[in-house]
Tab-separated table of C-alpha atoms and ligand atoms in Angstrom:
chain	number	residue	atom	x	y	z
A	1	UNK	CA	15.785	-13.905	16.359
A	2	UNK	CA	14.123	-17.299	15.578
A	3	UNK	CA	11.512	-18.808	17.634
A	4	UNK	CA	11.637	-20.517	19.928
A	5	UNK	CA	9.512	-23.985	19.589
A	6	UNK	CA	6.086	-23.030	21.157
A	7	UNK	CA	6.390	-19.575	19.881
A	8	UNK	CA	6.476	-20.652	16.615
A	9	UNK	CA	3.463	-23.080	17.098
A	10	UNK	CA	1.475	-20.342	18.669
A	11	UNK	CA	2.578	-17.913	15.272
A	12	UNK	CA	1.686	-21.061	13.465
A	13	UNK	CA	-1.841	-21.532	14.858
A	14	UNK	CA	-2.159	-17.483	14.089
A	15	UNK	CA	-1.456	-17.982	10.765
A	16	UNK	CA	-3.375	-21.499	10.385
A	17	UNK	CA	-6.957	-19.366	11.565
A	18	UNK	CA	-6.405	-16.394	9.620
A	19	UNK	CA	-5.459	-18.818	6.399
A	20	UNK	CA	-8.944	-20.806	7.776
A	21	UNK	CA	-11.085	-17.906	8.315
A	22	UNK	CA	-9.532	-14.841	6.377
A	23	UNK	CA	-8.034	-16.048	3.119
A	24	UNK	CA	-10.106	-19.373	2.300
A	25	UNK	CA	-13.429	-18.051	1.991
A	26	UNK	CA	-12.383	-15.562	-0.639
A	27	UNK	CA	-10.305	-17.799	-2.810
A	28	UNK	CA	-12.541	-18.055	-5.974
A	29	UNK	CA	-13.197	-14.316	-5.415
A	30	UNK	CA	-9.577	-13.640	-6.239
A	31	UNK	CA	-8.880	-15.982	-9.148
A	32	UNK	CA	-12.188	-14.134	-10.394
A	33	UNK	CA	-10.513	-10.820	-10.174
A	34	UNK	CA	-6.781	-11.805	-10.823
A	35	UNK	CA	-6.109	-9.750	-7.477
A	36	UNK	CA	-5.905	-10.245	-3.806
A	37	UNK	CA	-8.277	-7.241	-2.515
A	38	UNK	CA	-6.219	-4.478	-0.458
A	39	UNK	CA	-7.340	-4.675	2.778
A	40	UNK	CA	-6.434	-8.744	2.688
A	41	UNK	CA	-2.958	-7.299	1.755
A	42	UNK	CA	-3.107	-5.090	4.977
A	43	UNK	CA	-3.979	-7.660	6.912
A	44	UNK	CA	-0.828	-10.039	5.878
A	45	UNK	CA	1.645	-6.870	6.417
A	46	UNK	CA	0.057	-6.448	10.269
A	47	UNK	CA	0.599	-10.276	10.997
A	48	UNK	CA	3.780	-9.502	9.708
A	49	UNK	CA	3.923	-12.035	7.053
A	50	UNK	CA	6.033	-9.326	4.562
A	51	UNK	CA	8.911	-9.502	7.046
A	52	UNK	CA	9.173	-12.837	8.154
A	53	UNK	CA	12.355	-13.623	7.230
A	54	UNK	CA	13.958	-9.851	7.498
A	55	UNK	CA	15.894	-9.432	10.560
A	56	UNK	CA	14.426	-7.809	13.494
A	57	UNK	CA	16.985	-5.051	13.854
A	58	UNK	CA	15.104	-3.844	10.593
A	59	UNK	CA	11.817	-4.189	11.519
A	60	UNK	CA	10.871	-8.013	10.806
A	61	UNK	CA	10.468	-10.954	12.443
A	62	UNK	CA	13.892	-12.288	11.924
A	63	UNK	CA	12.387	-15.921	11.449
A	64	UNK	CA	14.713	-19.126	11.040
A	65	UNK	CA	14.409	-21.041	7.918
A	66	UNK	CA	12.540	-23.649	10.110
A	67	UNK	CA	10.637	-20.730	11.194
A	68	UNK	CA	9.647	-20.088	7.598
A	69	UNK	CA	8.523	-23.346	6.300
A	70	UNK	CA	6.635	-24.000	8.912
A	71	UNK	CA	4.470	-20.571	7.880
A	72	UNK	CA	4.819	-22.061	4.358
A	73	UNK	CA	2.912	-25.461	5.383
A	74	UNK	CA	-0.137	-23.533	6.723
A	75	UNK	CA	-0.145	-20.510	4.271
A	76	UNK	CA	-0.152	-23.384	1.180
A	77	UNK	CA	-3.421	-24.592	2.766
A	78	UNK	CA	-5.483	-21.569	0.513
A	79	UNK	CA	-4.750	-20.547	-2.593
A	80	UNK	CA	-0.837	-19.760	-3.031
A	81	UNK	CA	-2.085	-16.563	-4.951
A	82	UNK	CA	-2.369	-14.685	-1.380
A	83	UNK	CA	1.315	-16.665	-0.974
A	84	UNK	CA	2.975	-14.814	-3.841
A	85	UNK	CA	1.690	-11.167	-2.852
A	86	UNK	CA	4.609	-11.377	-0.212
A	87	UNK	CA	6.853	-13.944	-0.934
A	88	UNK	CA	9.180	-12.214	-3.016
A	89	UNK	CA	9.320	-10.423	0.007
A	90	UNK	CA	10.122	-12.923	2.381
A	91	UNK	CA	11.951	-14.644	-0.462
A	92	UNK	CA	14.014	-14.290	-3.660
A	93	UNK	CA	13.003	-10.680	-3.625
A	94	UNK	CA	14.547	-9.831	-0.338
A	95	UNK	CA	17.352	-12.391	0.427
A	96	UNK	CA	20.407	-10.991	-1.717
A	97	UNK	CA	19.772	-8.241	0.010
A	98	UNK	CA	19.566	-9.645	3.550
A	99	UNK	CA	22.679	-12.170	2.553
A	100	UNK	CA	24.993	-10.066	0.295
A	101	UNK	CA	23.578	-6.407	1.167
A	102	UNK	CA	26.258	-3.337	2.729
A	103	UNK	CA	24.737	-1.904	5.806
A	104	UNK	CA	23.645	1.288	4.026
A	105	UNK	CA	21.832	-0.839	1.005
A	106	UNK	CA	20.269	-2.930	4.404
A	107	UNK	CA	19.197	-0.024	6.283
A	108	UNK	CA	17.622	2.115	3.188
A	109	UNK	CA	15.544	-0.901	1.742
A	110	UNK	CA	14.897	-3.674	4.894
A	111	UNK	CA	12.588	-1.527	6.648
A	112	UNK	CA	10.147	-0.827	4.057
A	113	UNK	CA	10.049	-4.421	2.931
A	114	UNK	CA	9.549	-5.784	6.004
A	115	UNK	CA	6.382	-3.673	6.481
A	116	UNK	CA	5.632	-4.108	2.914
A	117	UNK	CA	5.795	-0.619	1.949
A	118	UNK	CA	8.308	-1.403	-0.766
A	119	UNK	CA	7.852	-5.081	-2.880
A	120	UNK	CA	10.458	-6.483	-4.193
A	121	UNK	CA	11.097	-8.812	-7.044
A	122	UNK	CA	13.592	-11.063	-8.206
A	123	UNK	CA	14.684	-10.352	-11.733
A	124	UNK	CA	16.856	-13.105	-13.180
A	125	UNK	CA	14.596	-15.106	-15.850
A	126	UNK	CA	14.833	-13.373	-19.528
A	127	UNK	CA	13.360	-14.498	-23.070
A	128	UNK	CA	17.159	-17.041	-23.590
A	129	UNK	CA	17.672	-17.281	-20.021
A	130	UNK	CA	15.503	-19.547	-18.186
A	131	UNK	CA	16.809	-22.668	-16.943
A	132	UNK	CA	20.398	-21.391	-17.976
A	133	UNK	CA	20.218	-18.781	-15.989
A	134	UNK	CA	24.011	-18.273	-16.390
A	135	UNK	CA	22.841	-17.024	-20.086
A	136	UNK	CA	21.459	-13.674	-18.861
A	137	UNK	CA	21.626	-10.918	-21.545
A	138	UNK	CA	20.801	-8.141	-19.925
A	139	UNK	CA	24.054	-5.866	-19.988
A	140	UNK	CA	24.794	-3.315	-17.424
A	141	UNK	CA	28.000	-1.314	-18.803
A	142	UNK	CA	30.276	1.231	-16.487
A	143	UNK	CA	30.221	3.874	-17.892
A	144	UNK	CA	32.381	6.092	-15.639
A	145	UNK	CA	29.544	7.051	-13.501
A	146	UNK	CA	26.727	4.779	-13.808
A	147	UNK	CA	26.467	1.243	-14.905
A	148	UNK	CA	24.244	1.392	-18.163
A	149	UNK	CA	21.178	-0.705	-17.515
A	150	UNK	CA	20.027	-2.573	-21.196
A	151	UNK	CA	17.815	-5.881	-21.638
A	152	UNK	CA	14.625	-7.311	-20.999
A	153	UNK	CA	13.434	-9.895	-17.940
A	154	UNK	CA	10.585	-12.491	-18.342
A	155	UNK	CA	7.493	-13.277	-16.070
A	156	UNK	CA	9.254	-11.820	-12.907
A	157	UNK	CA	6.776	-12.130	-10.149
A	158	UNK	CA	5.166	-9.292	-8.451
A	159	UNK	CA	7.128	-7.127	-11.396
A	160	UNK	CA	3.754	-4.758	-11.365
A	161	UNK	CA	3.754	-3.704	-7.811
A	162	UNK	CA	7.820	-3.570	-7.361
A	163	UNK	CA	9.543	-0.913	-6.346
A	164	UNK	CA	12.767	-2.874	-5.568
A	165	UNK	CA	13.919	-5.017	-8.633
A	166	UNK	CA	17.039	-7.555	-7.658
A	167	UNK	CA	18.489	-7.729	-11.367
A	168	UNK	CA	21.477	-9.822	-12.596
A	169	UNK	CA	22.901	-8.318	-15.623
A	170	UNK	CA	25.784	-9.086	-17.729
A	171	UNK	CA	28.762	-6.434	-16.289
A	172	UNK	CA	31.355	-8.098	-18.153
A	173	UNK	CA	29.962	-9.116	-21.824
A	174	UNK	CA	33.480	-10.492	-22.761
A	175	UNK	CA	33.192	-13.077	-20.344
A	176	UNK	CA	30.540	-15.755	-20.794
A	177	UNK	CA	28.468	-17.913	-18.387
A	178	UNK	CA	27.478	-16.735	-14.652
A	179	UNK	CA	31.338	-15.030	-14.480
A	180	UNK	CA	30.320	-11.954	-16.049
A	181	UNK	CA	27.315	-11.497	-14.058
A	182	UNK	CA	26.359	-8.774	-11.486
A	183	UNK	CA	23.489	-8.081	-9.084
A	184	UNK	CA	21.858	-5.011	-8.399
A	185	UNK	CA	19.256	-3.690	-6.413
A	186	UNK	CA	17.204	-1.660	-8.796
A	187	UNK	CA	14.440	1.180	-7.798
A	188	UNK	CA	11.544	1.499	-10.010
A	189	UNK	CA	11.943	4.885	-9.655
A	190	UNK	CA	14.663	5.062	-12.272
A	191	UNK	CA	14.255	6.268	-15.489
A	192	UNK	CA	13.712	3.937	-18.483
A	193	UNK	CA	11.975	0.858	-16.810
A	194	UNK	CA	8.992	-0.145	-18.110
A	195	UNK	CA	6.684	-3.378	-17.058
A	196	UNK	CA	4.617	-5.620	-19.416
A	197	UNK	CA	1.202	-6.400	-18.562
A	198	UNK	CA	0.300	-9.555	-16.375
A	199	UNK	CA	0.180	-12.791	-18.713
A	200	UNK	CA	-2.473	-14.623	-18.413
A	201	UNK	CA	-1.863	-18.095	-16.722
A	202	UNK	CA	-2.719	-21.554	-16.120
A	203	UNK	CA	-3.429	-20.667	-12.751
A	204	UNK	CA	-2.409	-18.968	-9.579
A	205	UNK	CA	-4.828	-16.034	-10.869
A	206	UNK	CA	-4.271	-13.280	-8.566
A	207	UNK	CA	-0.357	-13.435	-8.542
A	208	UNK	CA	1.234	-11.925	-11.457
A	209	UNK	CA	4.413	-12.313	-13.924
A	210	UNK	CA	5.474	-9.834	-16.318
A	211	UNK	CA	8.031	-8.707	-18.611
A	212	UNK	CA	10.790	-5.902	-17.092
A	213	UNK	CA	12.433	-4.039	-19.741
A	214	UNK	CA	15.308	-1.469	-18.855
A	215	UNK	CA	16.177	0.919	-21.514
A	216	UNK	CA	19.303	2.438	-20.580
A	217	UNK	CA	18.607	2.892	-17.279
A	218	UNK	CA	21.474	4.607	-15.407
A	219	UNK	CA	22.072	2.299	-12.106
A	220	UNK	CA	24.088	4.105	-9.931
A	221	UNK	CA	27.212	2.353	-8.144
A	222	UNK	CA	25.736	2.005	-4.863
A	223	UNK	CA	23.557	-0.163	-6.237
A	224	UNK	CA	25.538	-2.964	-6.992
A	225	UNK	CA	24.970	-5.792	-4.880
A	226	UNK	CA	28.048	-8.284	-3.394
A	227	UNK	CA	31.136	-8.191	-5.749
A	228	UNK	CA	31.252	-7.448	-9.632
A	229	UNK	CA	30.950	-10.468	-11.638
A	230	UNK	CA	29.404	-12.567	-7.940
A	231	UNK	CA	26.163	-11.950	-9.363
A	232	UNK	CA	25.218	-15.529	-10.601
A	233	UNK	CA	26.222	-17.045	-7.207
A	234	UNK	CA	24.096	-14.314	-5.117
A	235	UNK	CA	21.245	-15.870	-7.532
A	236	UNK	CA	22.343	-19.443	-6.817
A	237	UNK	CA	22.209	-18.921	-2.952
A	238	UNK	CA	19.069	-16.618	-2.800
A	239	UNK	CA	17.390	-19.397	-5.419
A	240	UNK	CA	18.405	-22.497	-2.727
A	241	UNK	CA	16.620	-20.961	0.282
A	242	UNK	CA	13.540	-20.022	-2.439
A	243	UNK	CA	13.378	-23.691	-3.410
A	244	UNK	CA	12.792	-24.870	0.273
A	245	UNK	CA	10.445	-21.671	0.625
A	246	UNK	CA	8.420	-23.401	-2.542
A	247	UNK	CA	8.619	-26.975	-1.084
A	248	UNK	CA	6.940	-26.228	1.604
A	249	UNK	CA	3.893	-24.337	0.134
A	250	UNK	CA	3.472	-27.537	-2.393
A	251	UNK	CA	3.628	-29.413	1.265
A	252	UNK	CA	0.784	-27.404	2.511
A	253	UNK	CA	-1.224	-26.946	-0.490
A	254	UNK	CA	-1.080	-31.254	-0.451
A	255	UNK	CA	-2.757	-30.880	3.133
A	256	UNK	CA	-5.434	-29.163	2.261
A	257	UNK	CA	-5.988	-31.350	-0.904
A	258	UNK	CA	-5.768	-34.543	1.664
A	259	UNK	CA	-8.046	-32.525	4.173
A	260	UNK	CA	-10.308	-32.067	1.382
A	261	UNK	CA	-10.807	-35.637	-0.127
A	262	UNK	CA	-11.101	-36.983	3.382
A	263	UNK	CA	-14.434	-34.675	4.032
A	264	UNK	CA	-15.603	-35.365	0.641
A	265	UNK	CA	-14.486	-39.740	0.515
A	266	UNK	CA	-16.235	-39.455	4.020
A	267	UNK	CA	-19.766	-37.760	3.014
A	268	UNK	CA	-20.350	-38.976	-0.561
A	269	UNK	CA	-22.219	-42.092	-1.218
A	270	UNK	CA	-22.041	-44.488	-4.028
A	271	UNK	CA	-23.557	-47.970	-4.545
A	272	UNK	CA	-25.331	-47.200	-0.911
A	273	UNK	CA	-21.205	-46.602	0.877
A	274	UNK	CA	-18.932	-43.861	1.600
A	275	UNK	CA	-16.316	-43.060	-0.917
A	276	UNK	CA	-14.340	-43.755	2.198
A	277	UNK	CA	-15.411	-47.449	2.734
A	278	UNK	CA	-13.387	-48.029	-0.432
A	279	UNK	CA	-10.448	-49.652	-0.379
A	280	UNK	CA	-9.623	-48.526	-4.148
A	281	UNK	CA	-10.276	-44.618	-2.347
A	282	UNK	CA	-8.046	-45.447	0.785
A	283	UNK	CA	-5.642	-46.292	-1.134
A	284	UNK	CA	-5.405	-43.323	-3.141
A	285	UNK	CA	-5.428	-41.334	0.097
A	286	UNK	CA	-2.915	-43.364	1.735
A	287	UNK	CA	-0.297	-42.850	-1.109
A	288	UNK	CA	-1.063	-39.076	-0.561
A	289	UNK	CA	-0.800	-39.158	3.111
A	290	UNK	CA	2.606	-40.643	2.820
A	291	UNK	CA	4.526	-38.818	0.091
A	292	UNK	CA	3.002	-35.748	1.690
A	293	UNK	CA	4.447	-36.418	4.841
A	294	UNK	CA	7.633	-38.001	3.460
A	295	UNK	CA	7.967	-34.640	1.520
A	296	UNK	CA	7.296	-32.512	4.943
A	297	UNK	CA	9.768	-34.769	6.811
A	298	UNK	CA	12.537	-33.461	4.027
A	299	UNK	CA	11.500	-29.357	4.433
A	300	UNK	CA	11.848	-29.699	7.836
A	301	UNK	CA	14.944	-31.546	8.006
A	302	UNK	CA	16.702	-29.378	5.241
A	303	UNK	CA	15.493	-26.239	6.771
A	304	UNK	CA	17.238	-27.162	10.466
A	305	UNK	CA	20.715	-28.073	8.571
A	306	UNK	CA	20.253	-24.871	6.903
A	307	UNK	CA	19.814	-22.995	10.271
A	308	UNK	CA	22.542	-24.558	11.753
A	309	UNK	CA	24.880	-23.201	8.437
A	310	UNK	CA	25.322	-26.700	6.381
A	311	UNK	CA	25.475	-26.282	3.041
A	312	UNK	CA	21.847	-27.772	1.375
A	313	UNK	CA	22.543	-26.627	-2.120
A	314	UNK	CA	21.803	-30.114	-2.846
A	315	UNK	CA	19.047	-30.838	-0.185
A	316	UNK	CA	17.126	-27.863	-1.255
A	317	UNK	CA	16.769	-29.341	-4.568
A	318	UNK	CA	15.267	-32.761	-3.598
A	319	UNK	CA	13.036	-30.832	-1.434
A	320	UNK	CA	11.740	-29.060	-3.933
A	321	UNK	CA	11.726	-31.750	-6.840
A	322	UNK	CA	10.029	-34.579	-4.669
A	323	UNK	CA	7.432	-31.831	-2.774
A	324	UNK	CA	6.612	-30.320	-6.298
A	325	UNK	CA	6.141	-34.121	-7.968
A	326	UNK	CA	3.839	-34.939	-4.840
A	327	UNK	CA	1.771	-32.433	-5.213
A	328	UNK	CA	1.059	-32.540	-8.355
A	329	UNK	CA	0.480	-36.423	-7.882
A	330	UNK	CA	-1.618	-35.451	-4.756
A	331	UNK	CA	-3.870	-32.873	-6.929
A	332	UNK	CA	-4.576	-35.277	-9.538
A	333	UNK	CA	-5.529	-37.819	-6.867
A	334	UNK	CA	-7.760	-35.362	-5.436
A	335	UNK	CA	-9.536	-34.987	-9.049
A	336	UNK	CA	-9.994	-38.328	-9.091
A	337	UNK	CA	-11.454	-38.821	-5.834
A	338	UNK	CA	-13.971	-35.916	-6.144
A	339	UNK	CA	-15.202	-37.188	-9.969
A	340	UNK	CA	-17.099	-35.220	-11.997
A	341	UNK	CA	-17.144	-32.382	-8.571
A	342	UNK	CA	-13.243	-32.329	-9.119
A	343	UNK	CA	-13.746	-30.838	-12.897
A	344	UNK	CA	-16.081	-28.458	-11.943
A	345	UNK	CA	-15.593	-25.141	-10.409
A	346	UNK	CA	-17.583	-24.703	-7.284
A	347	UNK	CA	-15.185	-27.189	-5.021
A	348	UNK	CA	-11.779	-25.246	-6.108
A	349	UNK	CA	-9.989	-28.705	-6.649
A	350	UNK	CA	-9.676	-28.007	-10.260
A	351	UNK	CA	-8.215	-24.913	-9.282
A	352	UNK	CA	-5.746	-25.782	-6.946
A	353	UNK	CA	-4.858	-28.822	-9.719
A	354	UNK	CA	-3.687	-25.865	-11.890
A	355	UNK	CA	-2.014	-23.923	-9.108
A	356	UNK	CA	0.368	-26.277	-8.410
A	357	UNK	CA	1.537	-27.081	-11.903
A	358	UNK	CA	3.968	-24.244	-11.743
A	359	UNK	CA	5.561	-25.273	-8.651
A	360	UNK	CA	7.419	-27.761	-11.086
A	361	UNK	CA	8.372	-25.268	-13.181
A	362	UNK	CA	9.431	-22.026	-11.271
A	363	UNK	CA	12.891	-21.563	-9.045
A	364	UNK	CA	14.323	-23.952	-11.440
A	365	UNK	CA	12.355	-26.992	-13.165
A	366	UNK	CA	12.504	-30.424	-12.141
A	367	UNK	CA	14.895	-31.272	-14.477
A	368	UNK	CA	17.240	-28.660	-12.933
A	369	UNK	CA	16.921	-29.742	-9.593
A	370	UNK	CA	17.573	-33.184	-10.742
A	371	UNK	CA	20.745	-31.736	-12.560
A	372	UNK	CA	21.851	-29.858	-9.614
A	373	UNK	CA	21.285	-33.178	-7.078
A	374	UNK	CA	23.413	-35.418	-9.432
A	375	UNK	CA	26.220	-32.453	-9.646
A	376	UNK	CA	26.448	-32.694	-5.819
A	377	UNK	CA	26.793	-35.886	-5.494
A	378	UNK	CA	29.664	-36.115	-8.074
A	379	UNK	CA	31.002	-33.535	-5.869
A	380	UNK	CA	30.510	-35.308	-3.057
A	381	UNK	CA	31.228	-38.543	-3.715
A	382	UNK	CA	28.051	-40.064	-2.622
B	401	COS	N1	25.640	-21.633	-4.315
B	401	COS	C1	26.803	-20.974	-4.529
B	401	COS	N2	27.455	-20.980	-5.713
B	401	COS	C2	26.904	-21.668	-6.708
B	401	COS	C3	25.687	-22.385	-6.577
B	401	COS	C4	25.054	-22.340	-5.313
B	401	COS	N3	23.909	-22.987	-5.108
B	401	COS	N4	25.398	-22.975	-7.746
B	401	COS	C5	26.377	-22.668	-8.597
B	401	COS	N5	27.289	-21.869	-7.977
B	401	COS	C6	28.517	-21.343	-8.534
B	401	COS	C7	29.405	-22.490	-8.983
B	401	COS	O1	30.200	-22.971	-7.902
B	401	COS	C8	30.245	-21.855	-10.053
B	401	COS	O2	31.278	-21.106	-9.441
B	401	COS	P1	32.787	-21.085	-10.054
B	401	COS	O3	32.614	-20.458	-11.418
B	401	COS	O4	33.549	-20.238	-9.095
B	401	COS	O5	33.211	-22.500	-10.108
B	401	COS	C9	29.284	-20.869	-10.691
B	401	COS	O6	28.260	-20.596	-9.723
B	401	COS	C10	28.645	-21.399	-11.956
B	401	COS	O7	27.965	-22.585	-11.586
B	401	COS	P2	27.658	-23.756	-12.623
B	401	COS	O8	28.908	-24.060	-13.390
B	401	COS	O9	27.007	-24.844	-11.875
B	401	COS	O10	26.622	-23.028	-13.592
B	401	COS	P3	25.784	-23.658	-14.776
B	401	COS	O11	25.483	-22.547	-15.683
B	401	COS	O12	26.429	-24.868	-15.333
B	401	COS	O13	24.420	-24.227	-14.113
B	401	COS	C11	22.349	-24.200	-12.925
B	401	COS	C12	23.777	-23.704	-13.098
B	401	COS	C13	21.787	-25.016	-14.066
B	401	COS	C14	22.301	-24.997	-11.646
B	401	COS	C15	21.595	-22.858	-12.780
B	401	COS	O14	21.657	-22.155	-13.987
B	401	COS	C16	20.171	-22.975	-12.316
B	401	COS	O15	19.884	-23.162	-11.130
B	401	COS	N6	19.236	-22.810	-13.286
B	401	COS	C17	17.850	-22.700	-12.951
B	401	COS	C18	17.544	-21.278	-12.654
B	401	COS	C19	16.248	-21.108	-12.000
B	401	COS	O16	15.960	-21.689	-10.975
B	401	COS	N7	15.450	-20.256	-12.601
B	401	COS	C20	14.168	-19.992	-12.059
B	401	COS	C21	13.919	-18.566	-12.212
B	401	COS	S1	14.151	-17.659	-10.833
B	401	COS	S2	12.364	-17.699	-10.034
């Protein structure tokens, strides 16, 4: 059930102090390992964060969309590395399931990922298939008893801890584009997947991307997910409540960046001032105070027309283009402000400037979401 309003400001205070006190002081421990230690992972699955958004009947907490961003404003306050261990999950990972799932596919899989037993990941993304998505090459034949698995997927998040792969393959090679597309609910357990190793990014170390191939793997009917050749559009719909998901992390992730330069701008002195007394400085902060709140103002508002069943195909989009933009404006702001202290390690806003970079680039570019907003408004007529 969603929350009610002061429930969810209590769960978001909960999650606020255990971002504060839990997460944040291991941050640079993690991008040092590539890995978010195991008992940190416990922790998120007893605050529940692996089944936020999993209905309750299944063991989650059945959050709202509003519900949801507002978890994704505090948890983008530390690094979005501890973010990506369950937001497949929550996310792109779990919601064809959740939206287009039979009862029997719900009740074998939601438990388990809303306690985070079982990760999931999203597997749409291959080598000629990135922004057009509807390109996929990844065939899975019938073959009278099985459909016949065959293709490769590229940096799919959380690929090497998966046990539940959501994969749109080609089911129909005659027909081209998204038509001949089909989802599926893969298990790792069958045979003849194999994962890549983690690539090494620009940041975000301690989430992971890798390569999926399947060789032949023999997907069993039940596993299809929705309707033969509805795979594309399952991907379309699960990727427009991911893009609000990812709008407001980049909205958190600039609060923490703003928090940041204030305590700095307001301890560091130059020419015998604050950073703070100067107006050049304030300025810089203002800008980020308001696109950061003009961007929050957007999540919130296309997460409650979401909730109430409007369609925010389009709404999604701008959330995530402007909240992406901003935060990347907001991180190179925050360089600025902290000098030669934002280049350097120790004060993790170099870090957080490469975090965010991908936020630009993943659930669909900003030259996609711009491509998507202008195709709705044609629709549209406005
Ligand atoms: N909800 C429901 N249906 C949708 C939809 C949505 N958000 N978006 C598209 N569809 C449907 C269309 O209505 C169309 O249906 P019909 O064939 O019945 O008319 C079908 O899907 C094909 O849509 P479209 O013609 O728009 O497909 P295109 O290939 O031209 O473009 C874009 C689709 C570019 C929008 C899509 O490929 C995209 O989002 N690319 C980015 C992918 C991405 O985000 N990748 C990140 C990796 S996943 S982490």
């Amino acid at each position: 059930m969603p929350l009610d309003a002061a429930t969810r400001a209590e769960f978001a205070a909960q999650v606020r102090r255990f971002a504060e006190e839990r997460l944040r002081p291991i941050e640079a421990l993690v991008a040092e390992n590539d890995a978010v230690p195991e008992d940190v992972i416990a922790d998120m699955k007893a605050l529940g964060l692996y089944g936020l958004s999993i209905p309750e009947e299944f063991g989650g907490l059945g959050c709202s969309m509003e519900d949801e961003v507002t978890v994704g404003f505090e948890l983008g306050r530390v690094s979005p590395a501890f973010r990506s261990a369950f937001g497949t999950n929550v996310g792109i990972g779990s919601q064809g399931l959740v939206m287009f799932g039979t009862p029997e596919q719900k009740a074998k899989y939601l438990p388990g990922i809303a306690s985070g037993e079982i990760v999931t990941s999203f597997a749409l993304t291959e080598p000629e298939a990135g922004s057009d998505s509807a390109a996929v090459r990844t065939t899975a034949i019938w073959d009278g008893q099985a459909y016949v698995m065959k293709g490769s997927k590229r940096y799919i998040t959380n690929a090497n801890k998966a046990q539940l792969f959501t994969v749109m393959a080609r089911t129909d090679p005659e027909k081209k584009g998204g038509s001949g597309v089909s989802a599926f609910l893969v298990s790792r357990e069958l045979a003849g997947i194999s994962i890549g190793k983690p690539e090494k990014k620009m940041g975000q170390q301690g989430a992971h991307i890798c390569d999926v191939n399947f060789d032949n793997v023999r997907v069993p009917p039940e596993a299809l997910l929705g309707k033969e050749g509805e795979g594309f559009k399952v991907a379309m719909q699960v990727l427009d409540r991911g893009r609000l998901h990812i709008a407001s992390v980049c909205v958190g992730v600039a609060e923490r960046l703003i928090a940041d330069c204030v305590a700095y701008a307001g301890e560091r002195k130059q020419f015998g001032q604050t950073l703070a007394s100067f107006q050049m400085i304030q300025a810089q902060l203002a800008d980020c105070k308001t696109e950061a709140y003009a961007a929050k103002c957007m999540v919130i508002d296309a997460a409650r027309r979401r909730d109430a069943g409007e369609n925010v195909t389009m709404l999604a989009s701008c959330a995530k283009l402007f909240a992406s933009e901003m935060v990347g404006r907001v991180a190179d702001r925050a360089v600025q402000i902290f000098g030669g202290a934002g280049y350097v390690a120790d004060y993790g806003i170099e870090r957080l400037y490469r975090d965010v970079r991908i936020f630009r680039i993943y659930e669909g570019t900003s030259e996609i979401q711009r491509t998507i907003i202008a195709r709705e408004m044609m629709k549209a007529g406005s």
